[in-house]
Coordinates of C-alpha atoms and ligand atoms in Angstrom, one line a residue:
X298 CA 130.3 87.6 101.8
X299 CA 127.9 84.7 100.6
X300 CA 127.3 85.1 97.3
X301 CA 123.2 84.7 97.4
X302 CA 120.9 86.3 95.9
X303 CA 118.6 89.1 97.6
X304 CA 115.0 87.9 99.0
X305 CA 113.3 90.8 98.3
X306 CA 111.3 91.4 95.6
X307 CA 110.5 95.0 94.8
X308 CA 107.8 95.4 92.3
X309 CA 106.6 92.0 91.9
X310 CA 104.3 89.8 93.5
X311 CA 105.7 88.3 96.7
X312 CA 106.6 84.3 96.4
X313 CA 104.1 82.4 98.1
X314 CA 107.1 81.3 101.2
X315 CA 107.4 84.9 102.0
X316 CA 103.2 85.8 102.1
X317 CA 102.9 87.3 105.4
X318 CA 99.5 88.8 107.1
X319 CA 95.9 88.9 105.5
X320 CA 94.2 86.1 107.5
X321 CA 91.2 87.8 107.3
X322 CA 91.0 88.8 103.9
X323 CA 91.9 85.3 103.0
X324 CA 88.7 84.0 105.4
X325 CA 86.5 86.2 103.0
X326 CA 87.8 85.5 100.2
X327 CA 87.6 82.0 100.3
X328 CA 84.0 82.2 101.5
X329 CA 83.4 83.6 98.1
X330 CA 85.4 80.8 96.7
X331 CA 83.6 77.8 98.1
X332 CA 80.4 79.9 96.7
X333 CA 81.7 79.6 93.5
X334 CA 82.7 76.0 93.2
X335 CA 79.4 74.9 94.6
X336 CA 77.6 77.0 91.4
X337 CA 77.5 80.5 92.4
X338 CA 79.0 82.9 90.2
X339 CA 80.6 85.4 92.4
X340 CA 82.0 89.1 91.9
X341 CA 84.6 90.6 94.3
X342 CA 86.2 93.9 94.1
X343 CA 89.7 94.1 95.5
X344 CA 90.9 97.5 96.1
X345 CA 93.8 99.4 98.2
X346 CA 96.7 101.9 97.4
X347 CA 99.6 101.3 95.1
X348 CA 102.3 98.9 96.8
X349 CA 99.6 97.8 99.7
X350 CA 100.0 94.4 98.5
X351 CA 96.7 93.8 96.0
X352 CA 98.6 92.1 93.1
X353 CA 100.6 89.6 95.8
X354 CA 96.8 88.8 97.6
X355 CA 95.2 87.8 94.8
X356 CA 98.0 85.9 93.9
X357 CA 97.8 84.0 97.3
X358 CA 94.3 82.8 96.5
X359 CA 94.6 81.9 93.4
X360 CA 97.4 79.5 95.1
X361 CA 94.6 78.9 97.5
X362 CA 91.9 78.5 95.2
X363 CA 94.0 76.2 92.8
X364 CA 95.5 73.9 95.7
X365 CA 92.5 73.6 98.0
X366 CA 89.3 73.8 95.8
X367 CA 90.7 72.7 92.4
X368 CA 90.1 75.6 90.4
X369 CA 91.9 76.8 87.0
X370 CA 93.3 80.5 88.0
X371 CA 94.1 83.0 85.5
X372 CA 95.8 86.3 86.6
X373 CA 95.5 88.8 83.8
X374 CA 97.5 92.0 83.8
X375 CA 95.4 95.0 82.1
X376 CA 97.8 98.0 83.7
X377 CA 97.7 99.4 79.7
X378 CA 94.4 98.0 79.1
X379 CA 91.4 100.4 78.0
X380 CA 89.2 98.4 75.5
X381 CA 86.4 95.4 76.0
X382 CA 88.1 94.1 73.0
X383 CA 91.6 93.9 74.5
X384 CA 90.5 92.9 78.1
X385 CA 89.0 89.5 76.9
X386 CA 91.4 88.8 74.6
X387 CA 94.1 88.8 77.4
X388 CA 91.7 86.9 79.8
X389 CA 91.3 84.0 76.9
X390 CA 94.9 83.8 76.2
X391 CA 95.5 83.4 80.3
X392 CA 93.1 80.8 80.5
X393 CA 94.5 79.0 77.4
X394 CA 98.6 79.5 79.0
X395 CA 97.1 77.9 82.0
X396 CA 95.9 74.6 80.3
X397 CA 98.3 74.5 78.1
X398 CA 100.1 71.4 79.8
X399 CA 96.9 70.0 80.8
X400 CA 95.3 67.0 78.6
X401 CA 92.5 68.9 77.1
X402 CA 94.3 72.4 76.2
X403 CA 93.8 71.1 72.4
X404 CA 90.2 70.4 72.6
X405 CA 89.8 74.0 74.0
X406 CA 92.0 75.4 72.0
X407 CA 90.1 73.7 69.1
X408 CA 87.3 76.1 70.5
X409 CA 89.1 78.7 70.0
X410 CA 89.9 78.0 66.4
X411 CA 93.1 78.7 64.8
X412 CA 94.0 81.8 66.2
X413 CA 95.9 80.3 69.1
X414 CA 99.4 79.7 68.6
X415 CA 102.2 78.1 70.6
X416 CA 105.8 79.5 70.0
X417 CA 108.5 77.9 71.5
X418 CA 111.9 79.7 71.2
X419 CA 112.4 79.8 75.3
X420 CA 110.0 77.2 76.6
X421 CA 106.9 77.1 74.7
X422 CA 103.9 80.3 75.1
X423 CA 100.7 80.5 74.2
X424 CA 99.4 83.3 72.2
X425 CA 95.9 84.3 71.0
X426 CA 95.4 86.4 68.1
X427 CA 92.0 86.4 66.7
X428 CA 90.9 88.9 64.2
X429 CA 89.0 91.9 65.4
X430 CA 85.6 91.0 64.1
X431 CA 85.9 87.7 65.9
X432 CA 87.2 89.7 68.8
X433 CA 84.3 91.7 69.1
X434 CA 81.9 88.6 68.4
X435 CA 83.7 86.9 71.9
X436 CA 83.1 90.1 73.7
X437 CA 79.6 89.9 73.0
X438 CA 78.9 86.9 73.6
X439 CA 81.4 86.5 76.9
X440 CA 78.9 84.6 79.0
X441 CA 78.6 81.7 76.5
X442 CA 82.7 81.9 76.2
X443 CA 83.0 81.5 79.7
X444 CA 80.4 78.7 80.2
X445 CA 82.1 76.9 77.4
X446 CA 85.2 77.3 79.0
X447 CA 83.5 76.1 82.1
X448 CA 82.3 72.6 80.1
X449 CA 85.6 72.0 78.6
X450 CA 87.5 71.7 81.7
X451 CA 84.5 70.2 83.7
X452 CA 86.1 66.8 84.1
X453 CA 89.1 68.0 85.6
X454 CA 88.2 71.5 87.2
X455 CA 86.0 72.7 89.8
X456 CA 85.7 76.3 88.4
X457 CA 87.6 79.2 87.0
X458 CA 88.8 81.8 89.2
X459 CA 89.9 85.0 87.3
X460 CA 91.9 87.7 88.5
X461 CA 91.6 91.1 86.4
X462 CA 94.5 93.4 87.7
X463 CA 95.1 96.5 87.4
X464 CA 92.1 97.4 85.5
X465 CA 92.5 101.2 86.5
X466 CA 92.0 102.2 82.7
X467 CA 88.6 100.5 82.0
X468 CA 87.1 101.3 85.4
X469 CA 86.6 104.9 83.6
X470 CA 84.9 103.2 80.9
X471 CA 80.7 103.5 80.9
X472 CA 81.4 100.7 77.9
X473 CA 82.8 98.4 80.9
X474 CA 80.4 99.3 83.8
X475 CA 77.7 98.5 81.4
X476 CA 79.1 95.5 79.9
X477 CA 79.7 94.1 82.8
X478 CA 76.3 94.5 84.2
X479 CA 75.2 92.6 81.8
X480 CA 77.6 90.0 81.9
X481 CA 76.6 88.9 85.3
X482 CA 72.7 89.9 84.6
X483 CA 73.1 87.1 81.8
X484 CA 75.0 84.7 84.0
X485 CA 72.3 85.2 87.0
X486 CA 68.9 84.2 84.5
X487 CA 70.7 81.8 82.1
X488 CA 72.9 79.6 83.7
X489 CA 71.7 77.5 86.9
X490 CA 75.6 76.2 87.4
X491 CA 78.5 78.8 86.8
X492 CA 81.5 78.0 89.1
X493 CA 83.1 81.4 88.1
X494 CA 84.9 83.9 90.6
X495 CA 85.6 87.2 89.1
X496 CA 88.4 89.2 90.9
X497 CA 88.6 92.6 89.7
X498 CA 91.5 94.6 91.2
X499 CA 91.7 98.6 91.4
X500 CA 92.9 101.6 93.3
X501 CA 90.1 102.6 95.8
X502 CA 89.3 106.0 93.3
X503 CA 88.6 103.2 90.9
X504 CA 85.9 101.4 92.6
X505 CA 83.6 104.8 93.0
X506 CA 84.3 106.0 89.3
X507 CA 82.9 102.7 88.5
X508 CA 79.9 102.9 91.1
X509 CA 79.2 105.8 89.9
X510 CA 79.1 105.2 86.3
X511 CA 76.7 101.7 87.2
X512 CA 75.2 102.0 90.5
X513 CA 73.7 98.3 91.0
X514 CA 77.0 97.1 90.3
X515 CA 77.7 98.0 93.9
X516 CA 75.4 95.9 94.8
X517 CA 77.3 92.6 92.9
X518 CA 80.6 93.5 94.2
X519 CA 81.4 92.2 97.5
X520 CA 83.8 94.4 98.5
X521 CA 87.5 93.7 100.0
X522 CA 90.2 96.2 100.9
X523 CA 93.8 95.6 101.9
X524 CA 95.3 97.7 104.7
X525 CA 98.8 98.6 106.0
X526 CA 100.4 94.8 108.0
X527 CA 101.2 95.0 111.5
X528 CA 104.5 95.4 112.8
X529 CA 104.5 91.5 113.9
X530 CA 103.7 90.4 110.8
X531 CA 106.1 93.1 108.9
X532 CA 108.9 91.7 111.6
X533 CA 107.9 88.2 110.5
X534 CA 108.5 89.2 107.0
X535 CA 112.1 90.7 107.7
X536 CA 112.8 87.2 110.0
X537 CA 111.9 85.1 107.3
X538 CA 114.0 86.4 104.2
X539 CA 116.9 87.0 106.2
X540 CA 116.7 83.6 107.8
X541 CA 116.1 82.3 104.1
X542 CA 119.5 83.8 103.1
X543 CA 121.1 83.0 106.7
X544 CA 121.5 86.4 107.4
X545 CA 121.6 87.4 111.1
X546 CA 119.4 90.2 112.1
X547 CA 120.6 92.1 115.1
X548 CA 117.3 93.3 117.3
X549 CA 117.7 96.7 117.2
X550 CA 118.3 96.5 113.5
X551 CA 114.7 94.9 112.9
X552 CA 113.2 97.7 114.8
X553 CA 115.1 99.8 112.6
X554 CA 113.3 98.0 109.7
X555 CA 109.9 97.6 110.8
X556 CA 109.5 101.4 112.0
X557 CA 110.2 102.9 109.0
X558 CA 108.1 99.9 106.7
X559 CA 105.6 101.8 108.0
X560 CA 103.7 98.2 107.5
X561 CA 103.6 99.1 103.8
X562 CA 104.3 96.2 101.6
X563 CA 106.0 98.2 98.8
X564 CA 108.4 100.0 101.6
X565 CA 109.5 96.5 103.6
X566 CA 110.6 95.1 99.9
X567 CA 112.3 98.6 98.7
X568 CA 114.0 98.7 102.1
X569 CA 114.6 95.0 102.8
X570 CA 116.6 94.6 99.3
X571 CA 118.9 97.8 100.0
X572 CA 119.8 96.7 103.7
X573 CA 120.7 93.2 101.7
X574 CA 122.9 95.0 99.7
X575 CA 124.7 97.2 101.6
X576 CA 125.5 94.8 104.3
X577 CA 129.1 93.5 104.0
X578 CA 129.7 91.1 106.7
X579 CA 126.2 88.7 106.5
X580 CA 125.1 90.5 109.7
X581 CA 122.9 93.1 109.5
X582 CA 123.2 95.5 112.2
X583 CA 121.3 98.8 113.0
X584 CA 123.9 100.9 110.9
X585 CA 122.9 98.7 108.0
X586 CA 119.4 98.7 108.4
X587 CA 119.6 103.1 108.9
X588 CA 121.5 103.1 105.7
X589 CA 119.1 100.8 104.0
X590 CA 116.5 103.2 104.9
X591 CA 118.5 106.4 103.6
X592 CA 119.3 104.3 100.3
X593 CA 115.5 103.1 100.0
X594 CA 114.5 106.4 100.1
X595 CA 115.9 107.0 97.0
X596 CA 114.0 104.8 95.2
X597 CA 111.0 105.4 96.8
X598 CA 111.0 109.0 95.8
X599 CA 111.9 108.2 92.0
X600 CA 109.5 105.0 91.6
X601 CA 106.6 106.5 94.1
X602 CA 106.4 110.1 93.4
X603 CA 104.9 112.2 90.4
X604 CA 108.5 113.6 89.2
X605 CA 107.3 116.9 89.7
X606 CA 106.2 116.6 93.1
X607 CA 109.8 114.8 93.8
X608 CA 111.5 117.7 92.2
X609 CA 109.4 119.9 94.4
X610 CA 110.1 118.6 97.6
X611 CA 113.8 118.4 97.2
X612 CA 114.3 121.6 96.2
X613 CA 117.5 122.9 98.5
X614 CA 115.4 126.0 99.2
X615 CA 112.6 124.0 100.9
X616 CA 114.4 120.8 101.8
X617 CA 115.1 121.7 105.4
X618 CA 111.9 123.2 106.2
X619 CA 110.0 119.8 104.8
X620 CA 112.0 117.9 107.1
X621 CA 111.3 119.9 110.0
X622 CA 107.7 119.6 109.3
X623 CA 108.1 115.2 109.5
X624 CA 110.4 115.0 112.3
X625 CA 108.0 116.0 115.1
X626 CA 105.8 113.3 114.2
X627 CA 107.5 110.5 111.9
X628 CA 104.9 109.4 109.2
X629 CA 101.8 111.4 110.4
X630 CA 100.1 113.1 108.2
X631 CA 98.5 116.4 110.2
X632 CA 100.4 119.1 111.0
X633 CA 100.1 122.6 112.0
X634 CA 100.9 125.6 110.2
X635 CA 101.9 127.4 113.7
X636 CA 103.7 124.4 115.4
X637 CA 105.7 124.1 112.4
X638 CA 106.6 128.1 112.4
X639 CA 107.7 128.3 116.0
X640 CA 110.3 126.0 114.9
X641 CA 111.9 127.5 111.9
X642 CA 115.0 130.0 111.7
X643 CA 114.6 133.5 110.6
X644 CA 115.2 132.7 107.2
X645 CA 113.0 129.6 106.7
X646 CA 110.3 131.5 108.5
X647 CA 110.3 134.0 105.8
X648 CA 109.7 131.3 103.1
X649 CA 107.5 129.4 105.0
X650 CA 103.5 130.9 103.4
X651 CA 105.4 130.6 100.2
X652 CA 106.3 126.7 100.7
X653 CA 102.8 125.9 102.1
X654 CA 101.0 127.5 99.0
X655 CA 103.1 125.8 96.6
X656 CA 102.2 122.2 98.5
X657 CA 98.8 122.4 98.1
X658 CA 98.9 123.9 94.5
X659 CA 100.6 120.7 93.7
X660 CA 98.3 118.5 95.8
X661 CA 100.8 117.2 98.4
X662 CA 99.5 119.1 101.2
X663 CA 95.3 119.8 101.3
X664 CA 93.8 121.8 104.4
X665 CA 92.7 119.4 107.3
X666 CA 89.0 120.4 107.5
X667 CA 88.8 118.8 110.8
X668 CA 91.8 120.0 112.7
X669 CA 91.0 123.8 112.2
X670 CA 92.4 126.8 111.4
X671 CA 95.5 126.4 110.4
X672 CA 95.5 122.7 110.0
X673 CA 97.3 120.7 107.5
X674 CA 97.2 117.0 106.2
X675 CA 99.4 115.6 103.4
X676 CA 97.3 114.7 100.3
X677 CA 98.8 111.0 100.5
X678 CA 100.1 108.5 103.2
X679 CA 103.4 108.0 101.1
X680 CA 104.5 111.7 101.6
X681 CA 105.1 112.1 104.8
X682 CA 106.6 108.7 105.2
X683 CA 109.2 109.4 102.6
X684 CA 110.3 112.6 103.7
X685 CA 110.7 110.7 106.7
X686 CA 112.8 108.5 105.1
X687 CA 114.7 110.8 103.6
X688 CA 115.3 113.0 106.2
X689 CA 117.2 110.5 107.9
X690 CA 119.8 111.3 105.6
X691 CA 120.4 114.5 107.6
X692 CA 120.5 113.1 111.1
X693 CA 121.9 109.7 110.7
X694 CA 124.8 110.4 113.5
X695 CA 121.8 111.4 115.6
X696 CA 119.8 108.4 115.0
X697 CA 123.0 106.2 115.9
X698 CA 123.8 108.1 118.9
X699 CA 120.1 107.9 120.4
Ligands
ADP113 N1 101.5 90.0 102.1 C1 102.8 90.3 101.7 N2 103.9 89.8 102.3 C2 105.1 90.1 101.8 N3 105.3 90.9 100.8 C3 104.3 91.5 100.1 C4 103.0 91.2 100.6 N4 102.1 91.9 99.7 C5 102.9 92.6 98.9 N5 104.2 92.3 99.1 C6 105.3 93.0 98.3 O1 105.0 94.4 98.3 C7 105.2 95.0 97.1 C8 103.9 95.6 96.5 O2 103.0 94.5 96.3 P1 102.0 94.4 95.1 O3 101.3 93.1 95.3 O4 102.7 94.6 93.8 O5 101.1 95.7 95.5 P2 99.9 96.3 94.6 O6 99.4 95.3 93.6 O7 98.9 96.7 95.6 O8 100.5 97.6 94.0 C9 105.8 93.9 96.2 O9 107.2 94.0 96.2 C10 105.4 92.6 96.8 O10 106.4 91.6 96.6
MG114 MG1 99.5 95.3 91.6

């Protein structure tokens, strides 16, 4: 077997060679870009579910953005992230990693005073430490930080693009919504020329929390939200990191692949990376790819899943009944209470009501309003398309056979 190392990268941004999809997104988005390298300071709100791919976009255009329109791009992580104070903090020291090869990182980092220090044990970062009281002095005054910013790099750059990811934790925050109000209020009357583009990044629950909480910041946001990918462009995906590691694909094996990817980012990078290890022989076949699905599954349920919901739906006493519900319609996520019953056995009739109450109590399964009496929808795409998964398990001579 070669000895090379797997393609797939689960849990981090994609590399830029193995991007697939999003031309439309990208159109938008760099609509918005030109915008703000002519002068326009522009505000875009990035939202889809966990593992759609949000983090790996906005990565992509700040490749883009960097390469075509020569703007400085800082991508700031704020997963943990709940205060003003902390948010700008991490956005400064971003900026300042980001210049720190370029000619004039020490005249901005002279700006900065002599809070910012580079350690080099392992290659040389960049850290910014200022005390809180100047902390809270930068927050206040963030427009005049950024146009400063903006002035210091003016000879070389054409603007800033910053990427705030992951800011799920300050989207609750009224501190936030207000602050940033402001922020671009401030930016709009006082400065004619402000080649800024502000990407904030949040889970769709995220964006209305923070509506709600500012209203006319709905109004600044221009809006973009990442889907599910096609099946072409998931097969693309599959084509090009096995043909990176000159793995051979059988056809029936992508299928395999693609189908249950369910064009979910997260899924084709969880089951891509199993398949790749499993496979003995450099050929992956459609035995492979099933058992890359089966072992995926695994993770899926541990990494995905609240671990009470996991626990729930593995329980032996409900385990077969949850898989009859997903086979009939692999991935959906409707199903009826009666279509289900007709095609249980005596016994897992009898537990059936029980099941079904303790699914909703625990916010897997909600009542369809549309479909009706006796309607059902899972709470979240991801359920039914791991129980899917993982009922494969069960059948897997089946699903060779077929
Ligand atoms: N367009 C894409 N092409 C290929 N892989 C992608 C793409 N978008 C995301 N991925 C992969 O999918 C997984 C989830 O992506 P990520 O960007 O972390 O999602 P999010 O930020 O929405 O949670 C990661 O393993 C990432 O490498
Ligand atoms: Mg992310």
């Amino acid at each position: 077997m070669s000895e090379v190392n797997s393609p797939f990268t689960p849990g981090s941004p994609v590399p830029l060679e193995l991007f697939v999809g999003r031309s439309e997104q990208i159109a938008q988005v760099m609509r918005h870009v030109r915008q703000a390298v002519s002068g326009k300071q522009e505000n875009v709100f990035l939202t889809g579910d966990r593992g759609i791919g949000k983090s790996s976009f906005a990565s992509f255009l700040r490749h883009l953005a960097t390469r075509d329109h020569n703007m400085l791009g800082a991508h700031v992580f704020l997963g943990r992230v709940s205060t003003l104070e902390e948010m700008v903090r991490h956005t400064l020291e971003e900026i300042l990693k980001e210049t720190r090869e370029q000619p004039w990182f020490d005249q901005l980092s002279a700006y900065f005073g002599d809070h910012v220090r580079q350690l080099g044990m392992f290659g040389v970062t960049v850290t910014f430490d200022p005390p809180e009281r100047d902390l809270t002095e930068l927050v206040r005054k963030f427009p005049e930080v950024l146009g400063n910013v903006v002035a210091q790099i003016a000879d070389e750059k054409a603007g800033l693009f910053i990427i705030l990811d992951d800011m799920n934790g300050l989207a609750e925050s009224i501190e936030f919504a207000n602050w940033y109000k402001s922020l671009i209020d401030e930016i709009a009357t006082q400065y004619p020329q402000f080649p800024v583009l502000i990407m904030l990044i949040g889970l769709p629950e995220k964006r209305d929390s923070l509506a709600s909480l500012q209203p006319s910041l709905l109004r600044v946001f221009r809006v973009c939200e990442i889907e599910r990918l096609s099946s072409d462009e998931v097969r693309e995906f599959f084509a090009n990191a096995f043909a990176g590691v000159d793995r051979e694909v059988h056809d029936d094996a992508f299928e395999v692949l693609v189908r249950y990817s369910s064009g979910i980012p997260f899924l084709m990078h969880e089951i891509g990376d199993a398949t790749f290890w499993l496979d003995e022989d450099d050929v992956i076949d459609k035995k492979d790819a099933f058992n890359g699905v089966i072992e995926a599954a695994e993770n899926v349920g541990t990494k995905y899943l609240d671990p009470n919901v996991y626990r729930a739906i593995r329980s032996p006493r409900y385990r077969s009944i949850i898989r009859k519900i997903v086979v009939e319609r692999p991935g959906g996520r409707s199903f009826s209470r009666s279509e289900v019953k007709s095609r249980l056995d005596p016994d897992e009739t009898r537990v059936f009501d029980n099941l079904l109450r303790k699914l909703r109590q625990m916010d897997i399964v909600e009542r369809d309003l549309e479909g009706g009496a006796g309607a059902y929808l899972f709470a979240n795409q991801m359920y039914p398309i791991y129980l899917w998964m993982e009922s494969l398990q069960a059948g897997v001579a089946r699903s060779l056979d077929d």
